Amino acid sequence: MDKNRIYRVVMNFIAPVHIGEKEKLYNITRVFAHSDTLMSGIINAYSLLYGKDETDKLLEEFLKGTAPFEVSSTMPYVNLQYFMPVPLGLNMEEYKNRGIINAEHQKELKKIKFVREKDLFEGFQSKYKPVGSFLIPQNEFENDNKKSFSLGRTKERARVFIDRQTSSSNIYYFSHFEFEKESGLWFYLKINNEKVENKVKAAIRLLGDEGLGGDRTCGLGSFKVDFKDDVPEFKNIQSGYYMSLSIINPKDEDEIKSVVFYEILTRSGYIYSKAGLGIKRKTVSVFGEGTVFSNKIQGRVVDVTPEKFSSHRVYCFGLAFLVPLPEGVMLFGC
Amino acid sequence: MDIILKGKYIIKCKIETVTGLHIGEGNNSLEIGGIDNAVVKDAEGKPYIPGSSLKGKMRALMEFAEGKVRDNLLVVTVRKNDKPEICIHMCKEKDCPVCGLFGRNHGKHVTKKNLIENPQAEGEDFSDAVIPTRLIARDAKLIESSIPPEIRENLDLEWTEVKFENNIDRITSKANPRQSERVPAGAQFSAEFVINRYEIDSKDDNDYYLKKFLKAMKLLEDDYLGGQGSRGNGKVRFVDIEIFYKDSSDYEKESGKLKPIATAKSLDELKLS
């Protein structure tokens, strides 16, 4: 990667979090926020701190293609170990056959969704065992380490409207995700323009106080932020394959052609800003996290402003946050 | 409209239950031999007070105290057969302490008065008046040491007591008992409220909403939280109150320690400088 500064931003949640899956479904919660959700949270916080004009200037930089900063999607950390999505198309069976992954059933392999950052960049040097959707080193079990390995759990809370005059009530359910201690989410923050560094960090700190996701004013989603420098050097700057840690909306046909393994997600939702609330934005299709590309691609910021909405433009952050996959990573058919 | 965040008032305090507290969980899981009327518990199995309960109750109390519970000021949130089923206050008024503090909902709303007069009423668009909600009421977590071992010994469940209640037939004296779970009196929860101070089109809030919120806290002390309040449950009081002010410029620094602008043992002793 470039010489620019990269931080690991650790979000230590002090409250449960609700990240909506689909409009008007309150009883389903996602656990991770995609890069576009995270970005719009940061931009909103930025605008709260510095006002509309300055935010417009910042956005212009993104649209010109000189993004002042970039973020990845949020990823889990459990017991202070950082995880990343598994590259799509990783040939688990081959790893199993070579004795690197120790799994009793084929099914266990399918469930693996996250691997440790360290393991991925070092090309899986030791022996591993799947635990739920995480792949962790075998010696974690042998070390008499009785600490349970869990990110957290989903809970549902009953909520109610009460009529002011008759006291009749209407109950509904709202689900949220509670993280275990020493577990939470983290993401990469890449600063391309030093001038904005302090302001962006301020916006992220404010986002922590305001909260991420839904139902923030009832205390959900708030977290404490820690900016860490301990990012591993992304070795092999030139690599055969790159994996995306963010959602990506490809810029042109060439970018689409360079995709090797992919998953397509649909991003939709409502506008949340000071000027517009509750208006549906346009829907856009994107490549999900873990998508593998054969070239370095850029992605783009998509204008999703709905028709008849004139207060401001609405964007979906679809720039690529790529990391090179190390030599020797075994993908299907490669 | 241009909105800039000037700062945040952060109120940290403890909520102490003076009588048993019952905030219901809804009966979506029934176990054989279990309690019919459980209280909300977090992932660790300890009771807590959801931020939404605090916020909702305070909002309702404020609406009454500010004279907002009138047919022409109530909007219909749930309707049944084109009749208003559930109504709460919401308005477009700029300085409305209820809407300003607790938030407005976007989209179209019809007032109760209009709906009664005309069941096909379309409603007005409130979007222009909507601004980010100033108040954040966080979940209040149980302070474990407030339920000491000698009390826990006498409790029916790990952290809570079970209270038996009864209906008695007036003629035959047939009893119809029920049981409900509640947090014992004396338990403390650590609560945090945040009030955003905005500058909207160069008009600064100052501490207008903070003062209104302190009023809402006082209203809550004289009312009840959770269910079955008219039968004695749910009296709470705020103790060990600390109010901090965090300026928006503080976010540019690595976190430093904030100094409280006011502290008090109870709400009555609290004085804002």
XYZ file of N, CA and C in Angstrom, chain A residues 81-293:
639
model
N -8.303 -10.041 19.382
C -7.652 -10.509 18.155
C -8.467 -10.001 16.975
N -7.764 -9.454 16.009
C -8.463 -8.798 14.900
C -8.755 -9.773 13.774
N -9.991 -9.758 13.306
C -10.399 -10.667 12.236
C -10.733 -9.906 10.963
N -10.670 -10.651 9.862
C -11.004 -10.103 8.548
C -11.901 -11.090 7.846
N -12.683 -10.636 6.871
C -13.478 -11.603 6.127
C -12.573 -12.558 5.348
N -13.027 -13.758 5.194
C -12.298 -14.741 4.392
C -12.372 -14.317 2.926
N -11.267 -14.400 2.194
C -11.377 -14.081 0.764
C -12.325 -15.074 0.104
N -13.213 -14.576 -0.710
C -14.130 -15.480 -1.390
C -13.302 -16.353 -2.317
N -13.674 -17.609 -2.422
C -12.929 -18.498 -3.309
C -11.713 -19.110 -2.662
N -11.535 -18.940 -1.364
C -10.410 -19.580 -0.684
C -10.688 -21.086 -0.635
N -9.710 -21.857 -1.055
C -9.938 -23.291 -1.177
C -9.701 -23.990 0.165
N -10.742 -23.980 0.992
C -10.634 -24.519 2.343
C -10.270 -25.997 2.317
N -10.831 -26.701 1.362
C -10.615 -28.139 1.320
C -9.135 -28.468 1.166
N -8.495 -27.687 0.317
C -7.065 -27.898 0.089
C -6.296 -27.664 1.403
N -6.720 -26.628 2.130
C -6.064 -26.351 3.416
C -6.286 -27.504 4.374
N -7.470 -28.076 4.300
C -7.788 -29.191 5.187
C -6.940 -30.399 4.795
N -6.873 -30.660 3.493
C -6.100 -31.813 3.031
C -4.635 -31.704 3.413
N -4.139 -30.485 3.431
C -2.731 -30.333 3.792
C -2.509 -30.262 5.303
N -3.564 -30.419 6.029
C -3.441 -30.463 7.487
C -3.318 -29.105 8.150
N -3.600 -28.050 7.408
C -3.490 -26.720 8.022
C -4.746 -26.406 8.833
N -5.879 -26.792 8.286
C -7.128 -26.602 9.030
C -7.582 -27.955 9.550
N -7.863 -27.990 10.824
C -8.279 -29.234 11.446
C -9.780 -29.168 11.701
N -10.538 -29.767 10.793
C -11.984 -29.760 10.974
C -12.505 -31.173 10.846
N -13.464 -31.502 11.710
C -13.983 -32.870 11.665
C -14.988 -33.040 10.545
N -15.805 -32.016 10.349
C -16.851 -32.133 9.338
C -16.634 -31.104 8.241
N -17.116 -31.497 7.075
C -17.052 -30.592 5.928
C -17.819 -29.297 6.215
N -18.920 -29.481 6.955
C -19.787 -28.330 7.246
C -19.036 -27.217 7.959
N -18.127 -27.595 8.829
C -17.415 -26.585 9.612
C -16.658 -25.625 8.707
N -16.142 -26.191 7.604
C -15.373 -25.351 6.680
C -16.252 -24.283 6.055
N -17.474 -24.711 5.745
C -18.388 -23.788 5.070
C -18.756 -22.608 5.948
N -18.740 -22.868 7.261
C -19.206 -21.821 8.178
C -18.166 -20.732 8.401
N -16.928 -21.012 8.041
C -15.873 -20.035 8.329
C -16.100 -18.755 7.530
N -16.232 -17.667 8.249
C -16.444 -16.385 7.581
C -15.293 -15.414 7.872
N -14.586 -15.655 8.983
C -13.547 -14.705 9.382
C -12.249 -15.411 9.749
N -11.152 -14.794 9.331
C -9.841 -15.315 9.722
C -9.063 -14.173 10.365
N -8.040 -14.512 11.152
C -7.279 -13.446 11.795
C -6.480 -12.679 10.749
N -6.394 -11.384 10.976
C -5.659 -10.507 10.060
C -4.246 -11.031 9.863
N -3.613 -11.364 11.005
C -2.233 -11.822 11.006
C -2.069 -13.082 10.152
N -2.981 -14.027 10.348
C -2.881 -15.295 9.628
C -3.001 -15.091 8.132
N -3.926 -14.230 7.746
C -4.136 -14.021 6.316
C -2.907 -13.406 5.675
N -2.353 -12.375 6.320
C -1.197 -11.696 5.718
C 0.053 -12.564 5.750
N 0.132 -13.465 6.720
C 1.319 -14.313 6.787
C 1.115 -15.623 6.047
N -0.056 -15.795 5.463
C -0.298 -16.979 4.638
C -0.485 -18.256 5.443
N -1.184 -18.187 6.544
C -1.539 -19.359 7.357
C -0.333 -20.239 7.688
N 0.442 -19.768 8.651
C 1.703 -20.448 8.973
C 1.564 -21.614 9.947
N 0.516 -21.620 10.781
C 0.464 -22.720 11.755
C -0.761 -23.599 11.498
N -1.275 -24.210 12.538
C -2.446 -25.078 12.375
C -3.667 -24.385 12.975
N -4.818 -24.612 12.351
C -6.011 -23.865 12.745
C -7.205 -24.774 12.947
N -8.182 -24.197 13.635
C -9.416 -24.932 13.918
C -10.581 -23.955 13.814
N -11.663 -24.353 13.147
C -12.801 -23.432 13.067
C -13.627 -23.426 14.356
N -14.036 -22.246 14.769
C -14.957 -22.102 15.901
C -16.097 -21.233 15.415
N -17.228 -21.827 15.123
C -18.327 -21.052 14.576
C -17.900 -20.441 13.258
N -18.012 -19.130 13.140
C -17.626 -18.515 11.875
C -16.186 -17.996 11.906
N -15.455 -18.315 12.961
C -14.075 -17.838 13.060
C -13.083 -18.987 12.913
N -11.952 -18.674 12.316
C -10.881 -19.661 12.218
C -9.773 -19.210 13.158
N -9.473 -20.021 14.183
C -8.452 -19.577 15.127
C -7.393 -20.651 15.303
N -6.197 -20.264 15.716
C -5.100 -21.225 15.827
C -5.431 -22.337 16.815
N -4.973 -23.515 16.488
C -5.233 -24.692 17.299
C -4.707 -24.521 18.719
N -3.525 -23.865 18.857
C -2.925 -23.795 20.192
C -3.742 -22.963 21.172
N -4.693 -22.191 20.664
C -5.589 -21.463 21.565
C -6.373 -22.441 22.438
N -6.604 -23.620 21.897
C -7.366 -24.616 22.654
C -6.457 -25.369 23.615
N -5.213 -25.587 23.136
C -4.309 -26.396 23.936
C -3.789 -25.657 25.156
N -3.753 -24.339 25.064
C -3.163 -23.557 26.149
C -4.020 -23.469 27.394
N -4.951 -24.378 27.541
C -5.788 -24.348 28.723
C -6.503 -23.008 28.855
N -6.706 -22.420 27.721
C -7.308 -21.097 27.707
C -8.817 -21.264 27.751
N -9.371 -21.147 28.924
C -10.781 -21.493 29.074
C -11.714 -20.340 28.666
N -11.125 -19.232 28.301
C -11.933 -18.077 27.933
C -12.841 -18.445 26.760
N -14.096 -18.130 26.881
C -14.984 -18.508 25.793
C -14.699 -17.617 24.593
N -14.974 -18.178 23.429
C -14.667 -17.440 22.215
C -15.970 -17.052 21.542
N -16.411 -15.842 21.795
C -17.686 -15.432 21.213
C -17.698 -13.920 21.012
N -18.308 -13.514 19.940
C -18.383 -12.085 19.644
C -19.487 -11.424 20.464
N -20.550 -12.145 20.695
C -21.672 -11.577 21.439
C -22.938 -12.290 21.039
N -24.057 -11.686 21.326
C -25.314 -12.357 20.972
C -26.405 -11.353 20.637
N -27.394 -11.848 19.917
C -28.522 -11.002 19.549
C -29.607 -11.131 20.603
N -30.156 -10.004 21.004
C -31.269 -10.026 21.959
C -32.397 -9.177 21.403
N -33.562 -9.447 21.919
C -34.717 -8.695 21.439
C -35.285 -7.890 22.598
N -35.611 -6.632 22.338
C -36.284 -5.906 23.418
C -37.687 -5.512 22.992
N -38.599 -5.660 23.915
C -39.982 -5.288 23.641
C -40.108 -3.796 23.859
N -40.790 -3.125 22.963
C -40.979 -1.691 23.134
C -42.433 -1.365 22.902
N -42.812 -0.223 23.358
C -44.245 0.045 23.384
C -44.525 1.531 23.140
N -45.620 1.808 22.437
C -46.171 3.173 22.377
C -47.324 3.212 23.357
N -47.485 4.302 24.051
C -48.646 4.409 24.937
C -49.426 5.673 24.602
N -50.716 5.514 24.436
C -51.549 6.660 24.120
C -51.597 7.581 25.323
N -51.512 8.890 25.050
C -51.434 9.843 26.150
C -52.764 10.002 26.876
N -53.850 9.742 26.188
C -55.142 9.971 26.838
C -55.764 8.691 27.377
N -55.668 7.615 26.603
C -56.365 6.392 27.028
C -55.415 5.350 27.600
N -54.111 5.591 27.498
C -53.106 4.636 27.965
C -53.179 3.288 27.261
N -53.813 3.221 26.104
C -53.781 1.932 25.398
C -52.390 1.776 24.789
N -51.961 0.533 24.646
C -50.566 0.347 24.273
C -50.420 -0.455 22.999
N -49.303 -0.287 22.349
C -48.994 -1.009 21.127
C -47.572 -1.530 21.267
N -47.438 -2.835 21.277
C -46.120 -3.404 21.528
C -45.435 -3.781 20.219
N -44.148 -3.599 20.168
C -43.382 -4.066 19.013
C -42.012 -4.501 19.495
N -41.290 -5.200 18.641
C -40.014 -5.769 19.074
C -38.859 -5.195 18.279
N -37.763 -5.005 18.970
C -36.610 -4.366 18.384
C -35.409 -5.209 18.782
N -34.651 -5.695 17.834
C -33.536 -6.537 18.260
C -32.217 -5.788 18.170
N -31.288 -6.224 18.963
C -29.984 -5.572 18.980
C -28.907 -6.608 19.265
N -27.687 -6.250 19.020
C -26.583 -7.171 19.227
C -25.732 -6.677 20.379
N -25.467 -7.556 21.324
C -24.633 -7.171 22.467
C -23.269 -7.829 22.345
N -22.230 -7.028 22.378
C -20.882 -7.573 22.261
C -20.378 -8.041 23.621
N -19.547 -9.089 23.572
C -18.884 -9.540 24.787
C -17.810 -8.528 25.157
N -17.304 -8.640 26.380
C -16.157 -7.817 26.772
C -14.970 -8.200 25.901
N -14.117 -7.258 25.601
C -12.936 -7.484 24.767
C -13.287 -7.915 23.349
N -14.532 -7.729 22.968
C -14.922 -7.986 21.591
C -15.619 -6.745 21.063
N -15.648 -6.628 19.763
C -16.289 -5.466 19.175
C -15.961 -5.399 17.699
N -15.941 -4.189 17.170
C -15.663 -4.023 15.752
C -14.450 -3.122 15.572
N -13.830 -3.257 14.415
C -12.721 -2.360 14.089
C -12.718 -2.127 12.594
N -12.034 -1.091 12.168
C -11.893 -0.846 10.729
C -10.599 -0.111 10.446
N -10.181 -0.153 9.180
C -9.001 0.598 8.762
C -9.410 2.000 8.360
N -8.618 2.962 8.767
C -8.820 4.339 8.323
C -7.539 4.768 7.643
N -7.670 5.169 6.378
C -6.484 5.565 5.623
C -6.587 7.053 5.346
N -5.591 7.794 5.796
C -5.602 9.241 5.595
C -4.742 9.575 4.383
N -5.346 10.161 3.361
C -4.580 10.536 2.164
C -4.171 12.003 2.190
N -4.915 12.790 2.945
C -4.639 14.219 3.005
C -4.475 14.605 4.474
N -3.217 14.931 4.830
C -2.917 15.179 6.245
C -3.773 16.273 6.860
N -4.182 17.213 6.012
C -4.907 18.364 6.554
C -6.207 17.969 7.241
N -6.825 16.905 6.750
C -8.120 16.542 7.327
C -7.987 15.576 8.495
N -6.763 15.096 8.751
C -6.612 14.013 9.725
C -7.305 14.307 11.068
N -6.976 15.471 11.649
C -7.547 15.754 12.966
C -9.059 15.882 12.938
N -9.550 16.473 11.864
C -10.996 16.667 11.784
C -11.728 15.344 11.613
N -11.144 14.463 10.802
C -11.788 13.163 10.607
C -11.781 12.373 11.908
N -10.652 12.453 12.607
C -10.602 11.752 13.893
C -11.637 12.320 14.856
N -11.784 13.634 14.840
C -12.784 14.266 15.708
C -14.171 13.762 15.354
N -14.428 13.659 14.037
C -15.750 13.194 13.602
C -15.992 11.759 14.064
N -14.951 10.932 14.023
C -15.129 9.536 14.445
C -15.364 9.464 15.955
N -14.656 10.322 16.703
C -14.908 10.350 18.160
C -16.344 10.773 18.443
N -16.799 11.769 17.675
C -18.181 12.223 17.871
C -19.152 11.109 17.499
N -18.847 10.401 16.410
C -19.705 9.286 15.996
C -19.833 8.272 17.136
N -18.737 8.074 17.859
C -18.771 7.152 18.991
C -19.769 7.597 20.042
N -19.811 8.902 20.292
C -20.758 9.417 21.287
C -22.187 9.410 20.764
N -22.331 9.677 19.461
C -23.670 9.723 18.873
C -24.204 8.318 18.672
N -23.319 7.412 18.285
C -23.720 6.031 18.070
C -23.825 5.669 16.601
N -23.669 4.377 16.350
C -23.736 3.857 14.990
C -24.981 2.989 14.886
N -25.671 3.081 13.766
C -26.828 2.227 13.548
C -28.122 2.869 14.020
N -29.094 2.034 14.329
C -30.427 2.543 14.635
C -30.670 2.768 16.107
N -31.747 3.496 16.395
C -32.223 3.701 17.752
C -31.170 4.317 18.669
N -30.418 5.254 18.096
C -29.318 5.849 18.846
C -29.796 6.676 20.019
N -30.948 7.326 19.860
C -31.351 8.223 20.943
C -31.870 7.436 22.143
N -32.054 6.149 21.972
C -32.376 5.301 23.127
C -31.143 4.580 23.601
N -29.995 5.128 23.274
C -28.766 4.618 23.867
C -28.077 3.515 23.105
N -28.563 3.122 21.945
C -27.886 2.045 21.237
C -26.711 2.577 20.416
N -25.750 1.711 20.192
C -24.715 1.976 19.186
C -23.535 2.826 19.605
N -23.455 3.262 20.860
C -22.334 4.142 21.178
C -21.091 3.327 21.527
N -19.954 3.906 21.214
C -18.702 3.174 21.415
C -17.580 4.139 21.750
N -16.503 3.581 22.297
C -15.303 4.357 22.562
C -14.309 4.040 21.452
N -13.594 5.068 21.007
C -12.711 4.883 19.860
C -11.265 4.845 20.299
N -10.499 4.002 19.656
C -9.073 3.961 19.901
C -8.379 3.931 18.546
N -7.517 4.914 18.296
C -6.780 4.917 17.022
C -5.449 4.229 17.258
N -5.230 3.114 16.590
C -3.998 2.368 16.822
C -3.113 2.399 15.589
N -1.803 2.344 15.863
C -0.842 2.383 14.762
C -0.350 1.005 14.356
N -0.799 -0.022 15.070
C -0.183 -1.340 14.893
C -0.669 -2.080 13.652
N -0.782 -1.355 12.556
C -1.240 -1.972 11.316
C -0.079 -2.740 10.704
N -0.271 -3.990 10.309
C 0.849 -4.706 9.699
C 1.170 -4.076 8.343
N 2.437 -4.173 7.964
C 2.765 -3.654 6.635
C 2.127 -4.577 5.624
N 1.394 -4.008 4.735
C 0.796 -4.847 3.711
C 1.908 -5.234 2.740
N 2.479 -6.413 2.984
C 3.627 -6.826 2.177
C 3.209 -7.112 0.738
N 4.160 -7.404 -0.102
C 3.928 -7.727 -1.518
C 2.995 -6.707 -2.154
N 3.491 -5.506 -2.254
C 2.626 -4.464 -2.786
C 2.083 -4.871 -4.145
N 2.933 -5.503 -4.940
C 2.440 -6.086 -6.180
C 2.051 -7.512 -5.874
N 0.832 -7.825 -6.153
C 0.387 -9.170 -5.838
C -0.507 -9.660 -6.955
N -0.684 -10.960 -7.014
C -1.549 -11.514 -8.047
C -3.011 -11.193 -7.783
N -3.357 -11.167 -6.492
C -4.761 -10.983 -6.146
C -4.923 -9.960 -5.027
N -6.018 -9.253 -5.115
C -6.346 -8.278 -4.073
C -7.715 -8.610 -3.516
N -7.842 -8.432 -2.205
C -9.142 -8.681 -1.595
C -9.732 -7.373 -1.099
N -11.010 -7.251 -1.250
C -11.642 -6.004 -0.831
C -12.137 -6.108 0.611
N -11.898 -5.060 1.373
C -12.402 -5.007 2.745
C -13.560 -4.021 2.864
N -14.011 -3.540 1.714
C -15.136 -2.611 1.747
C -16.121 -3.073 0.685
N -17.274 -2.426 0.639
C -18.135 -2.699 -0.500
C -17.649 -1.849 -1.659
N -17.840 -2.334 -2.868
C -17.286 -1.642 -4.032
C -18.345 -1.508 -5.113
N -18.461 -0.300 -5.616
C -19.249 -0.110 -6.820
C -18.266 0.193 -7.937
N -18.105 -0.711 -8.905
C -17.052 -0.538 -9.903
C -17.276 0.690 -10.789
N -16.142 1.277 -11.184
C -16.161 2.538 -11.918
C -16.517 2.299 -13.377
N -15.925 1.271 -13.964
C -16.173 1.035 -15.390
C -16.099 -0.463 -15.694
N -16.217 -0.779 -16.952
C -16.276 -2.181 -17.356
C -14.984 -2.932 -17.048
N -13.849 -2.255 -17.211
C -12.567 -2.921 -16.944
C -12.500 -3.399 -15.504
N -13.039 -2.572 -14.621
C -13.005 -2.955 -13.206
C -13.864 -4.181 -12.965
N -14.975 -4.234 -13.676
C -15.850 -5.399 -13.501
C -15.145 -6.648 -14.019
N -14.388 -6.475 -15.112
C -13.727 -7.640 -15.711
C -12.629 -8.202 -14.814
N -12.086 -7.379 -13.951
C -10.969 -7.873 -13.132
C -11.430 -8.625 -11.886
N -12.737 -8.792 -11.742
C -13.203 -9.501 -10.553
C -13.054 -11.008 -10.751
N -12.566 -11.685 -9.715
C -12.330 -13.127 -9.819
C -13.396 -13.905 -9.032
N -13.498 -13.623 -7.754
C -14.548 -14.239 -6.932
C -15.351 -13.111 -6.317
N -16.658 -13.233 -6.363
C -17.425 -12.082 -5.877
C -18.739 -12.487 -5.255
N -19.305 -11.502 -4.569
C -20.638 -11.630 -3.991
C -21.293 -10.288 -4.245
N -22.557 -10.312 -4.648
C -23.209 -9.027 -4.932
C -24.226 -8.719 -3.843
N -24.137 -7.521 -3.317
C -25.078 -7.088 -2.278
C -25.913 -5.946 -2.825
N -27.071 -5.752 -2.226
C -27.902 -4.607 -2.590
C -27.913 -3.647 -1.417
N -27.576 -2.418 -1.679
C -27.579 -1.422 -0.606
C -28.742 -0.469 -0.830
N -29.572 -0.352 0.187
C -30.691 0.575 0.076
C -30.876 1.205 1.445
N -31.969 1.870 1.642
C -32.211 2.443 2.964
C -32.744 3.854 2.881
N -32.736 4.503 4.011
C -33.267 5.858 4.092
C -32.137 6.868 4.194
N -32.471 8.086 3.832
C -31.521 9.176 3.995
C -31.538 9.586 5.460
N -30.369 9.778 6.040
C -30.345 10.387 7.356
C -29.437 11.590 7.276
N -29.977 12.748 7.405
C -29.143 13.943 7.436
C -29.941 15.024 8.114
N -29.325 16.193 8.213
C -30.028 17.265 8.881
C -31.178 17.771 8.026
N -31.046 17.569 6.710
C -32.070 18.129 5.833
C -33.121 17.106 5.440
N -32.768 15.864 5.429
C -33.733 14.894 4.939
C -33.767 13.672 5.800
N -34.947 13.279 6.176
C -35.077 12.072 6.976
C -36.209 11.259 6.397
N -36.048 9.975 6.456
C -37.158 9.101 6.115
C -37.509 9.066 4.650
N -36.617 9.565 3.806
C -36.870 9.464 2.374
C -35.983 8.340 1.879
N -36.560 7.484 1.050
C -35.780 6.352 0.577
C -34.782 6.798 -0.465
N -33.550 6.333 -0.324
C -32.574 6.667 -1.336
C -32.613 5.616 -2.437
N -31.923 5.897 -3.525
C -31.914 4.927 -4.613
C -31.128 3.696 -4.190
N -31.523 2.581 -4.776
C -30.869 1.317 -4.455
C -29.684 1.111 -5.392
N -28.630 0.510 -4.866
C -27.465 0.290 -5.715
C -26.879 -1.092 -5.406
N -26.361 -1.736 -6.453
C -25.728 -3.045 -6.261
C -24.233 -2.875 -6.122
N -23.640 -3.637 -5.241
C -22.206 -3.504 -4.992
C -21.589 -4.883 -4.810
N -20.265 -4.947 -4.953
C -19.545 -6.155 -4.572
C -19.337 -6.119 -3.063
N -19.506 -7.263 -2.413
C -19.366 -7.307 -0.962
C -17.924 -7.452 -0.508
N -17.735 -7.463 0.801
C -16.404 -7.648 1.372
C -15.910 -9.058 1.054
N -14.619 -9.169 0.852
C -14.044 -10.475 0.558
C -13.960 -10.768 -0.931
N -14.507 -9.883 -1.739
C -14.420 -10.058 -3.188
C -12.951 -10.004 -3.623
N -12.576 -10.885 -4.536
C -11.182 -10.958 -4.965
C -11.045 -10.411 -6.381
N -10.057 -9.542 -6.555
C -9.802 -8.930 -7.861
C -8.395 -9.306 -8.342
